PDB file of C-alpha atoms in Angstrom:
ATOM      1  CA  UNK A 762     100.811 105.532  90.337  1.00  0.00           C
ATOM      2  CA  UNK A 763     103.492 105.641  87.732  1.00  0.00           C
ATOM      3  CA  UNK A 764     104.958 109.486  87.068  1.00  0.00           C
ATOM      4  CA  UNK A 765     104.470 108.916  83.336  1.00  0.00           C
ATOM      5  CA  UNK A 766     101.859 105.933  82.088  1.00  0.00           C
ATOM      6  CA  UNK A 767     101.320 105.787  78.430  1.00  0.00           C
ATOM      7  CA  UNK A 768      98.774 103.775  76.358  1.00  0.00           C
ATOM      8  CA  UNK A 769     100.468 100.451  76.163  1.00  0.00           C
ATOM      9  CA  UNK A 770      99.531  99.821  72.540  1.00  0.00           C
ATOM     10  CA  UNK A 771     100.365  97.811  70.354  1.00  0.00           C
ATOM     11  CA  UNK A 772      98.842 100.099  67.762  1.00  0.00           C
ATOM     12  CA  UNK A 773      98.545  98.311  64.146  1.00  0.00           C
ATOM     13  CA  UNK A 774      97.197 100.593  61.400  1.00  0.00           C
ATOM     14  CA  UNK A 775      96.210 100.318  57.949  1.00  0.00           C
ATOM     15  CA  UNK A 776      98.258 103.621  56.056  1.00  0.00           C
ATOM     16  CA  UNK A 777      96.401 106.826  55.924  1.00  0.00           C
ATOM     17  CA  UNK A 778      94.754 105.842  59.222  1.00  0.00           C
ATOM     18  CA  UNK A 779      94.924 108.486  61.679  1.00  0.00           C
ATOM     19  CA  UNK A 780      95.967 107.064  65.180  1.00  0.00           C
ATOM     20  CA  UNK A 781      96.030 109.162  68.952  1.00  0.00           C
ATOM     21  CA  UNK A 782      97.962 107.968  71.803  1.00  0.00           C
ATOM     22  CA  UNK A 783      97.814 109.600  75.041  1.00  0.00           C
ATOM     23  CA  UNK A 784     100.282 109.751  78.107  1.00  0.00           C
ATOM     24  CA  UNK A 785      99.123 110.910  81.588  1.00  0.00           C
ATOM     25  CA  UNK A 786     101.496 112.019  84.391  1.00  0.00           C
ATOM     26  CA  UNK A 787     100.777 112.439  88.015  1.00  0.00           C
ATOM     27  CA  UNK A 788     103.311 115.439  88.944  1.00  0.00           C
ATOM     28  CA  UNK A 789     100.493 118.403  88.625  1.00  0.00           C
ATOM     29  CA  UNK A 790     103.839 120.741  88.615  1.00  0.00           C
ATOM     30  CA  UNK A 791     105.343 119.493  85.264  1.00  0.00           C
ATOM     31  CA  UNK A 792     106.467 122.304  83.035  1.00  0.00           C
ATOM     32  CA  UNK A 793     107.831 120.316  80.128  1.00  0.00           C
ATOM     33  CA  UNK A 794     106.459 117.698  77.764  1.00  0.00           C
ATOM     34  CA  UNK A 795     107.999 116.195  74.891  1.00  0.00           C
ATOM     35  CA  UNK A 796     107.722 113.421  72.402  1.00  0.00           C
ATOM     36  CA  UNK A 797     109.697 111.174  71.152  1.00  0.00           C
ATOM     37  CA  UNK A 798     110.161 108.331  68.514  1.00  0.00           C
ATOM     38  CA  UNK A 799     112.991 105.350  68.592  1.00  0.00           C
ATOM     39  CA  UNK A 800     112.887 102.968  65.926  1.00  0.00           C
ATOM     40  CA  UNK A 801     114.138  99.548  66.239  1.00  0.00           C
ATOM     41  CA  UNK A 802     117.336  99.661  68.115  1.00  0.00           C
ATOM     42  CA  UNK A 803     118.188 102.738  67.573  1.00  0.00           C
ATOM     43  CA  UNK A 804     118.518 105.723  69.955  1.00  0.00           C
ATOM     44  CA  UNK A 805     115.518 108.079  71.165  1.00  0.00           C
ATOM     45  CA  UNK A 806     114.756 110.933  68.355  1.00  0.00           C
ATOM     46  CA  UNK A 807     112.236 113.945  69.607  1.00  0.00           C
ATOM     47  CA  UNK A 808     109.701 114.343  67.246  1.00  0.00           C
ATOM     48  CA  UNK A 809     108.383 117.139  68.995  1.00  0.00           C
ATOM     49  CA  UNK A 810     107.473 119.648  71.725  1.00  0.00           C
ATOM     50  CA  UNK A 811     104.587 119.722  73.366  1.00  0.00           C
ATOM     51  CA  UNK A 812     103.037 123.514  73.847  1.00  0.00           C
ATOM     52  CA  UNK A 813     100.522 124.590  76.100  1.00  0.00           C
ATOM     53  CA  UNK A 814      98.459 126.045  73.351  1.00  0.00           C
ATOM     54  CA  UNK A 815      99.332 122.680  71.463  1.00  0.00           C
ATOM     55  CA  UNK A 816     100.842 122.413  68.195  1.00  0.00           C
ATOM     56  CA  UNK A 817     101.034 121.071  65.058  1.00  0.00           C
ATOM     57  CA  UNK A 818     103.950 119.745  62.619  1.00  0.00           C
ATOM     58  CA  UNK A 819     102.817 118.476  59.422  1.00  0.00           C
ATOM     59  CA  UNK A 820     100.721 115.302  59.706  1.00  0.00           C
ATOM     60  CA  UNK A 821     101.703 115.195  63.718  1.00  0.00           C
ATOM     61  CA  UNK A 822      99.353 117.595  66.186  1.00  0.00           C
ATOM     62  CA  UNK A 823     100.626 117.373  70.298  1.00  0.00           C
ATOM     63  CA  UNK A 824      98.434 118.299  72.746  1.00  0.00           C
ATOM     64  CA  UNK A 825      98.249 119.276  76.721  1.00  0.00           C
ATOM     65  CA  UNK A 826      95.550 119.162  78.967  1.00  0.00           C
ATOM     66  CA  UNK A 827      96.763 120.580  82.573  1.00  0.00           C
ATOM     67  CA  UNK A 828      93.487 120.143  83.565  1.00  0.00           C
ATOM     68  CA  UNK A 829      92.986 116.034  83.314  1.00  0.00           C
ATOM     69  CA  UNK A 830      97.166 115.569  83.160  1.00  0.00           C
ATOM     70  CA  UNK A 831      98.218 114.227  79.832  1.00  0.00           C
ATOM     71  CA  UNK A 832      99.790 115.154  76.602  1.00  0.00           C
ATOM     72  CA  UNK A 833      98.309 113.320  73.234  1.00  0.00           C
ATOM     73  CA  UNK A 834      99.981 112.507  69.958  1.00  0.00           C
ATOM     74  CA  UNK A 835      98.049 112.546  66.733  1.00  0.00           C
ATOM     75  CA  UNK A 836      99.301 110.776  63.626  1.00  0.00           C
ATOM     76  CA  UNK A 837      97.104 111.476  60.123  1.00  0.00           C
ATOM     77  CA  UNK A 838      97.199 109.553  57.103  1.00  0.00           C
ATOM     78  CA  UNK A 839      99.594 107.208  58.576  1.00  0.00           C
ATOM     79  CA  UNK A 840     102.987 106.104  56.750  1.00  0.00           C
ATOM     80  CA  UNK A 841     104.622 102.997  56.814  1.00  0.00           C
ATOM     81  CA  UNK A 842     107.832 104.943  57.959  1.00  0.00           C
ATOM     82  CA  UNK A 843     105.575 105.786  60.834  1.00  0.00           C
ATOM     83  CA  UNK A 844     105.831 102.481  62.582  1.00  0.00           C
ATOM     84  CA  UNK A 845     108.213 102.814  65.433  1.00  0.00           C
ATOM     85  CA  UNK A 846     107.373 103.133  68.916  1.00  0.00           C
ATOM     86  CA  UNK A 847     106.588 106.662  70.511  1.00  0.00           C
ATOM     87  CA  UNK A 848     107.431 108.162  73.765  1.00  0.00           C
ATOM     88  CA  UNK A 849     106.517 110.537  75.772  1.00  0.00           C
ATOM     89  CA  UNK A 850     108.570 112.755  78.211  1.00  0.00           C
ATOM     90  CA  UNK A 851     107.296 114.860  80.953  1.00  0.00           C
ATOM     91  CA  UNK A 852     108.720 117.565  83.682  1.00  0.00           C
ATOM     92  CA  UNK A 853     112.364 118.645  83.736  1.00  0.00           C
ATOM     93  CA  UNK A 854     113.732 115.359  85.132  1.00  0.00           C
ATOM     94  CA  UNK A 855     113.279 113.686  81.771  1.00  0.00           C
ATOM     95  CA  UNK A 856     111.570 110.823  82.630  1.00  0.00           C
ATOM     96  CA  UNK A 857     110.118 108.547  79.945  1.00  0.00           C
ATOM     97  CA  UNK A 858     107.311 106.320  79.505  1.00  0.00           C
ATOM     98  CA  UNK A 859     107.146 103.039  78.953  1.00  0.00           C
ATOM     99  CA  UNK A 860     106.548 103.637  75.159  1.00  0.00           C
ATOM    100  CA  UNK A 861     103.583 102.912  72.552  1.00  0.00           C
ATOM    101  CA  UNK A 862     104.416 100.617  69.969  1.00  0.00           C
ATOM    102  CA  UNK A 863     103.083 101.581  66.009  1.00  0.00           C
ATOM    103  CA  UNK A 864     103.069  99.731  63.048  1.00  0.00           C
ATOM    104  CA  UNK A 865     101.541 100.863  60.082  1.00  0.00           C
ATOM    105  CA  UNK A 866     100.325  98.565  57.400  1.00  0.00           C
ATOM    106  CA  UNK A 867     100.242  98.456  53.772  1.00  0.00           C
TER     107      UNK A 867
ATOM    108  CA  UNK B 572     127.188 119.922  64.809  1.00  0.00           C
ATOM    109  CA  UNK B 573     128.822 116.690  66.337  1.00  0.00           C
ATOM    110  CA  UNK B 574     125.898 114.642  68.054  1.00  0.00           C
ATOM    111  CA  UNK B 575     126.892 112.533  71.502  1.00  0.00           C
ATOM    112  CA  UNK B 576     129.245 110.385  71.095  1.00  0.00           C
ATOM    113  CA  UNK B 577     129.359 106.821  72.964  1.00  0.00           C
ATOM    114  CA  UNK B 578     131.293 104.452  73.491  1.00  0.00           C
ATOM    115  CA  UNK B 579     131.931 101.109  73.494  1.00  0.00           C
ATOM    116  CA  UNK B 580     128.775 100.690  70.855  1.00  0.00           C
ATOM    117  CA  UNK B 581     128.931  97.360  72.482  1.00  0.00           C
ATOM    118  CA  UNK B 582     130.224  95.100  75.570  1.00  0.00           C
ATOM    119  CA  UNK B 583     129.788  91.731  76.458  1.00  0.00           C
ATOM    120  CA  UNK B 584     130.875  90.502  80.177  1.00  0.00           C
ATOM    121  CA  UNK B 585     130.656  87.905  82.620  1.00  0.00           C
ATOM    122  CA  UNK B 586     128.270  88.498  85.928  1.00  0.00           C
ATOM    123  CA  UNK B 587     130.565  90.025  88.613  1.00  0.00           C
ATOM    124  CA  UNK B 588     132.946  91.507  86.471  1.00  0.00           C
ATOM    125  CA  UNK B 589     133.195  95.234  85.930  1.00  0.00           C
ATOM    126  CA  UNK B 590     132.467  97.513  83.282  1.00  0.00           C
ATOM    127  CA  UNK B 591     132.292 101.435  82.021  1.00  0.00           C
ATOM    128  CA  UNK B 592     130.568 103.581  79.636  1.00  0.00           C
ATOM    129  CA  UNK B 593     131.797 107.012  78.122  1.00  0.00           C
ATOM    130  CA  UNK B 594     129.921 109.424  76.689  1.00  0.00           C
ATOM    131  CA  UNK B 595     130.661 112.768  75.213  1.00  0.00           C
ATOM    132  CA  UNK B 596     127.778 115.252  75.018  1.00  0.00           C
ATOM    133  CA  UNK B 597     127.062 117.900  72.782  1.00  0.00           C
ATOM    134  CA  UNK B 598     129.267 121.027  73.091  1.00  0.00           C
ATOM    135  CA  UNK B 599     127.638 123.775  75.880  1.00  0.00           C
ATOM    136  CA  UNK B 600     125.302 121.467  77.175  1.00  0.00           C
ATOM    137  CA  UNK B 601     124.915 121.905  80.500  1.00  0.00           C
ATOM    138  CA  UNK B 602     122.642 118.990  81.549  1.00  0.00           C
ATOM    139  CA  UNK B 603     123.864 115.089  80.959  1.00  0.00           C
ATOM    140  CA  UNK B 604     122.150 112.082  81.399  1.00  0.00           C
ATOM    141  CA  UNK B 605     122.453 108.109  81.849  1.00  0.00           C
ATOM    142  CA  UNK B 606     119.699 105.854  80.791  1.00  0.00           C
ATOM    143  CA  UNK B 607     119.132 102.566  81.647  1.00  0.00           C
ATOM    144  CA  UNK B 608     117.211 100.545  78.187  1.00  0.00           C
ATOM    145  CA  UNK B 609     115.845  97.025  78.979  1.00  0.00           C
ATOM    146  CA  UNK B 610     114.714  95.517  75.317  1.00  0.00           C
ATOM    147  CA  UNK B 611     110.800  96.399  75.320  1.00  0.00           C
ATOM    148  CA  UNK B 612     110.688  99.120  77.913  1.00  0.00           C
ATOM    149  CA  UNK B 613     111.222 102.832  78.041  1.00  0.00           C
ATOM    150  CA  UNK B 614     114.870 104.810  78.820  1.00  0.00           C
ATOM    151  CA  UNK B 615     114.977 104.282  82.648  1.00  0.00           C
ATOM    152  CA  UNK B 616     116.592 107.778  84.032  1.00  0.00           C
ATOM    153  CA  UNK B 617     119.641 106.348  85.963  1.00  0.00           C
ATOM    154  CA  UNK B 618     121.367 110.128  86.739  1.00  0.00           C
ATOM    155  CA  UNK B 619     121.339 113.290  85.551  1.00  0.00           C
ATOM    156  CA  UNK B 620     124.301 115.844  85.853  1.00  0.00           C
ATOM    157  CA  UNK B 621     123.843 119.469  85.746  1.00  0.00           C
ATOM    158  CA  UNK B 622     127.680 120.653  84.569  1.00  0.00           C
ATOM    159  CA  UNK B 623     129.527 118.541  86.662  1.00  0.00           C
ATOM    160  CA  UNK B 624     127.359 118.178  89.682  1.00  0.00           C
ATOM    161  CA  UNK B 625     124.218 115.582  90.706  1.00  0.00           C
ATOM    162  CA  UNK B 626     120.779 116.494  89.951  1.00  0.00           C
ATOM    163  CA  UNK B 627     119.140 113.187  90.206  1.00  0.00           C
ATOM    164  CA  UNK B 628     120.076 109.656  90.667  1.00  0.00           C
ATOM    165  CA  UNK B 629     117.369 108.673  93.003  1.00  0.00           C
ATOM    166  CA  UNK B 630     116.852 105.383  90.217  1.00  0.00           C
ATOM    167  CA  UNK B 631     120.846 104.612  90.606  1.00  0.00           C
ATOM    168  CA  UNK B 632     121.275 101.396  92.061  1.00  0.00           C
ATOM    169  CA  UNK B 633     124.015 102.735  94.251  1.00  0.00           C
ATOM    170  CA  UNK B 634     125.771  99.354  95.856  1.00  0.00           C
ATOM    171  CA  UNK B 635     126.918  98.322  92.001  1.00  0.00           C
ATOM    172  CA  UNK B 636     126.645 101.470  89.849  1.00  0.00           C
ATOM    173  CA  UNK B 637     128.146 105.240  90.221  1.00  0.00           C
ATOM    174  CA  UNK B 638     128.768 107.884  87.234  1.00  0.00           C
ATOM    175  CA  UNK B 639     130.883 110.906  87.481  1.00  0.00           C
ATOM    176  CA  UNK B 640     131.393 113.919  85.448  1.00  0.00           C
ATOM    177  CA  UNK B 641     134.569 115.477  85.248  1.00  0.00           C
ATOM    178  CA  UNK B 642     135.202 119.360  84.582  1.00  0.00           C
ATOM    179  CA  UNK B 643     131.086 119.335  83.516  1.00  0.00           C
ATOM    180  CA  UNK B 644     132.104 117.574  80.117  1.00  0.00           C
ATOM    181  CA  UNK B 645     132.505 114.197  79.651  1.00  0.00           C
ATOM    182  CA  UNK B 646     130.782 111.115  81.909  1.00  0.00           C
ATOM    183  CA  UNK B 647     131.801 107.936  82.702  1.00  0.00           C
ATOM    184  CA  UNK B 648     129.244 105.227  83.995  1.00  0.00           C
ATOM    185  CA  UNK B 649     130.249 101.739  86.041  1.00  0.00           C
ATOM    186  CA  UNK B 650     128.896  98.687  87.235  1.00  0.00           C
ATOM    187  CA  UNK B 651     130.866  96.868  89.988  1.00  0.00           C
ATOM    188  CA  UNK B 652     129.802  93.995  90.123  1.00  0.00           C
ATOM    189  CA  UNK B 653     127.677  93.571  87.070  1.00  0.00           C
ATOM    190  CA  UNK B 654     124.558  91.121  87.204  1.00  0.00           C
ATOM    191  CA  UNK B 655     122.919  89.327  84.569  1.00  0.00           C
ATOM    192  CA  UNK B 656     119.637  91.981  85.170  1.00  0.00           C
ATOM    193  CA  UNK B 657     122.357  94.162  83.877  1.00  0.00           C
ATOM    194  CA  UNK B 658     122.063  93.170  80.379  1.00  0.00           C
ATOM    195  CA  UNK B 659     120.241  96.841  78.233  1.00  0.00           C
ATOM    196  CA  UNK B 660     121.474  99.080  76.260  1.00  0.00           C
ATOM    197  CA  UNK B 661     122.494 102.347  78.258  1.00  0.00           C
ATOM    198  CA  UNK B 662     122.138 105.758  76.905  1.00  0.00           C
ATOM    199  CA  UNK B 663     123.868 108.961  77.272  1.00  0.00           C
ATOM    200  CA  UNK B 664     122.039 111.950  76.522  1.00  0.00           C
ATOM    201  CA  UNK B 665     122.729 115.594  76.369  1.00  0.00           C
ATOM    202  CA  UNK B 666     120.715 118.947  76.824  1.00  0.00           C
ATOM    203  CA  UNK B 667     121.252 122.709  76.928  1.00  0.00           C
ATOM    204  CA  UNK B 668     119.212 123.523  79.992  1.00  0.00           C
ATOM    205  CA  UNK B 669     117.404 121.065  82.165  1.00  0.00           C
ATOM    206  CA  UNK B 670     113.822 122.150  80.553  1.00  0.00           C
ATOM    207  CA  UNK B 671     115.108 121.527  76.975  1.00  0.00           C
ATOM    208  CA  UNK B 672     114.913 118.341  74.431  1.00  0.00           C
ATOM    209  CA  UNK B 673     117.539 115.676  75.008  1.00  0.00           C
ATOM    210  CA  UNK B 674     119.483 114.422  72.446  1.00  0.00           C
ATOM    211  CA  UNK B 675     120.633 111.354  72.695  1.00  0.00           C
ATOM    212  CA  UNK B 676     123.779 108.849  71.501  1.00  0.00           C
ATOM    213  CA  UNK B 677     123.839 105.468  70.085  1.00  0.00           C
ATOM    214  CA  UNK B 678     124.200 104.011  73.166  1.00  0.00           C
ATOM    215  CA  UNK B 679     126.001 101.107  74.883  1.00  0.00           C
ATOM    216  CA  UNK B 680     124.504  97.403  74.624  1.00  0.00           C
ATOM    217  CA  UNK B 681     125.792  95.801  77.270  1.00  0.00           C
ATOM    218  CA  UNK B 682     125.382  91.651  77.712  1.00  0.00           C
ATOM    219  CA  UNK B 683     126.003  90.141  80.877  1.00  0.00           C
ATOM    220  CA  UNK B 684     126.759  86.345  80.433  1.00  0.00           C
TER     221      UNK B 684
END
C-alpha cells in the first residue's frame, strides 16, 4: 500500500458545485496533514492545514479522521479559478500524493 | 519576505551528461527539500536536509544522484550520469521545522535528450 493514495480524479464540475476529495495514508503515526494546490506548471502552493478538530477557510473545509486514516478537502460553490489539481501531504516527511485533478466549468 | 529561489528555471542535456540544481531557501528555515516532478504525477520526495545534515533520502537514486547542503543554507542537487527517465521538473522546498508547511520554488525543468 502506497503511504499517501488520493482519489485519482479527474474531477469536472459545473461552478457553484461543491466537490470532496479524500486522501488516505497508511502510517497510523502521522502528526501532520496538509493540502496543497499547483496549477499548471507552476510550483506547489498550500492551501491549507489540516487540524484535528478540522477547519474551515472560506469556501474550503479540511478534515481528519484518525480513526479510518484520511484527510478530506471540500470545495463549495466551485470557481473556475478553482480548477487546478490538489494535493495532499501527510506526516513530517512531506510526502505527497499523486494529486487530484479539478476543473471547474462554466 | 524573499520566497526560494531556484535556479537554472530550465536545463536541457544529453543522456550521460551531468547536471546541477541550486536552490536557496527561505531565511531560518531549518528543513530543505528536493523533489523529483514527472509531468502528471505528484512531487516525489528525493531528500530532505535538516540544517545541513540528512534526514531522508531513502527515494534518492544513489548510483546517479547526491545533494549536499553546505553551512545548513544553500543545496545543490546532481545527476551523474543523467538518463532520459531523468527528464521532470525538480523542486526545492523550504520549511521552518520539519512539522511545518513547505514552501516551495519555481523549480528546475530539466530535459534529457
Amino acid at each position: 500500500r502506497k503511504e499517501v493514495e488520493q482519489d485519482p480524479g479527474p474531477f469536472n464540475v459545473p461552478e457553484g458545485a461543491t466537490v470532496a476529495f479524500n486522501c488516505t495514508y497508511s502510517n497510523s503515526a502521522s502528526q501532520s496533514f496538509f493540502w496543497y494546490r499547483q496549477d499548471c506548471r507552476k510550483e506547489p502552493k498550500l492551501l491549507m492545514s489540516v487540524y484535528s478538530s478540522g477547519n474551515e477557510d472560506g469556501r474550503f473545509t479540511a478534515q481528519l479522521n484518525r480513526a479510518s486514516q484520511y484527510i478530506s478537502l471540500l470545495i463549495r460553490d466551485s470557481k473556475l479559478s478553482d480548477s487546478a489539481t490538489y494535493l495532499c501531504v501527510v506526516n513530517n516527511d512531506m510526502r505527497f500524493g499523486a494529486g487530484t485533478r479539478l476543473t471547474v466549468k462554466p | 519576505e524573499a520566497g526560494v529561489a531556484q535556479s537554472p528555471r530550465y536545463k536541457i542535456i544529453e543522456k550521460r551528461q551531468s547536471v546541477a540544481f541550486w536552490c536557496n531557501p527561505i531565511s531560518g528555515h531549518a528543513t530543505l527539500y528536493w523533489y523529483q516532478q514527472i509531468l502528471g504525477q505528484g512531487p516525489k520526495l528525493l531528500i530532505q536536509f535538516q540544517n545541513n545534515g540528512v534526514v531522508d533520502d531513502s527515494q534518492l537514486p544513489k548510483d546517479r544522484f547526491s545533494a549536499e547542503r553546505l553551512k545548513g543554507v544553500d543545496s545543490t542537487l546532481k545527476i551523474q550520469p543523467a538518463k532520459l527517465e531523468d527528464s521532470a521538473v525538480y523542486l526545492c522546498a523550504s520549511s521552518l521545522i520539519r512539522v511545518s508547511e513547505a514552501f516551495f520554488g519555481q523549480g528546475t525543468r530539466l530535459t534529457v535528450v
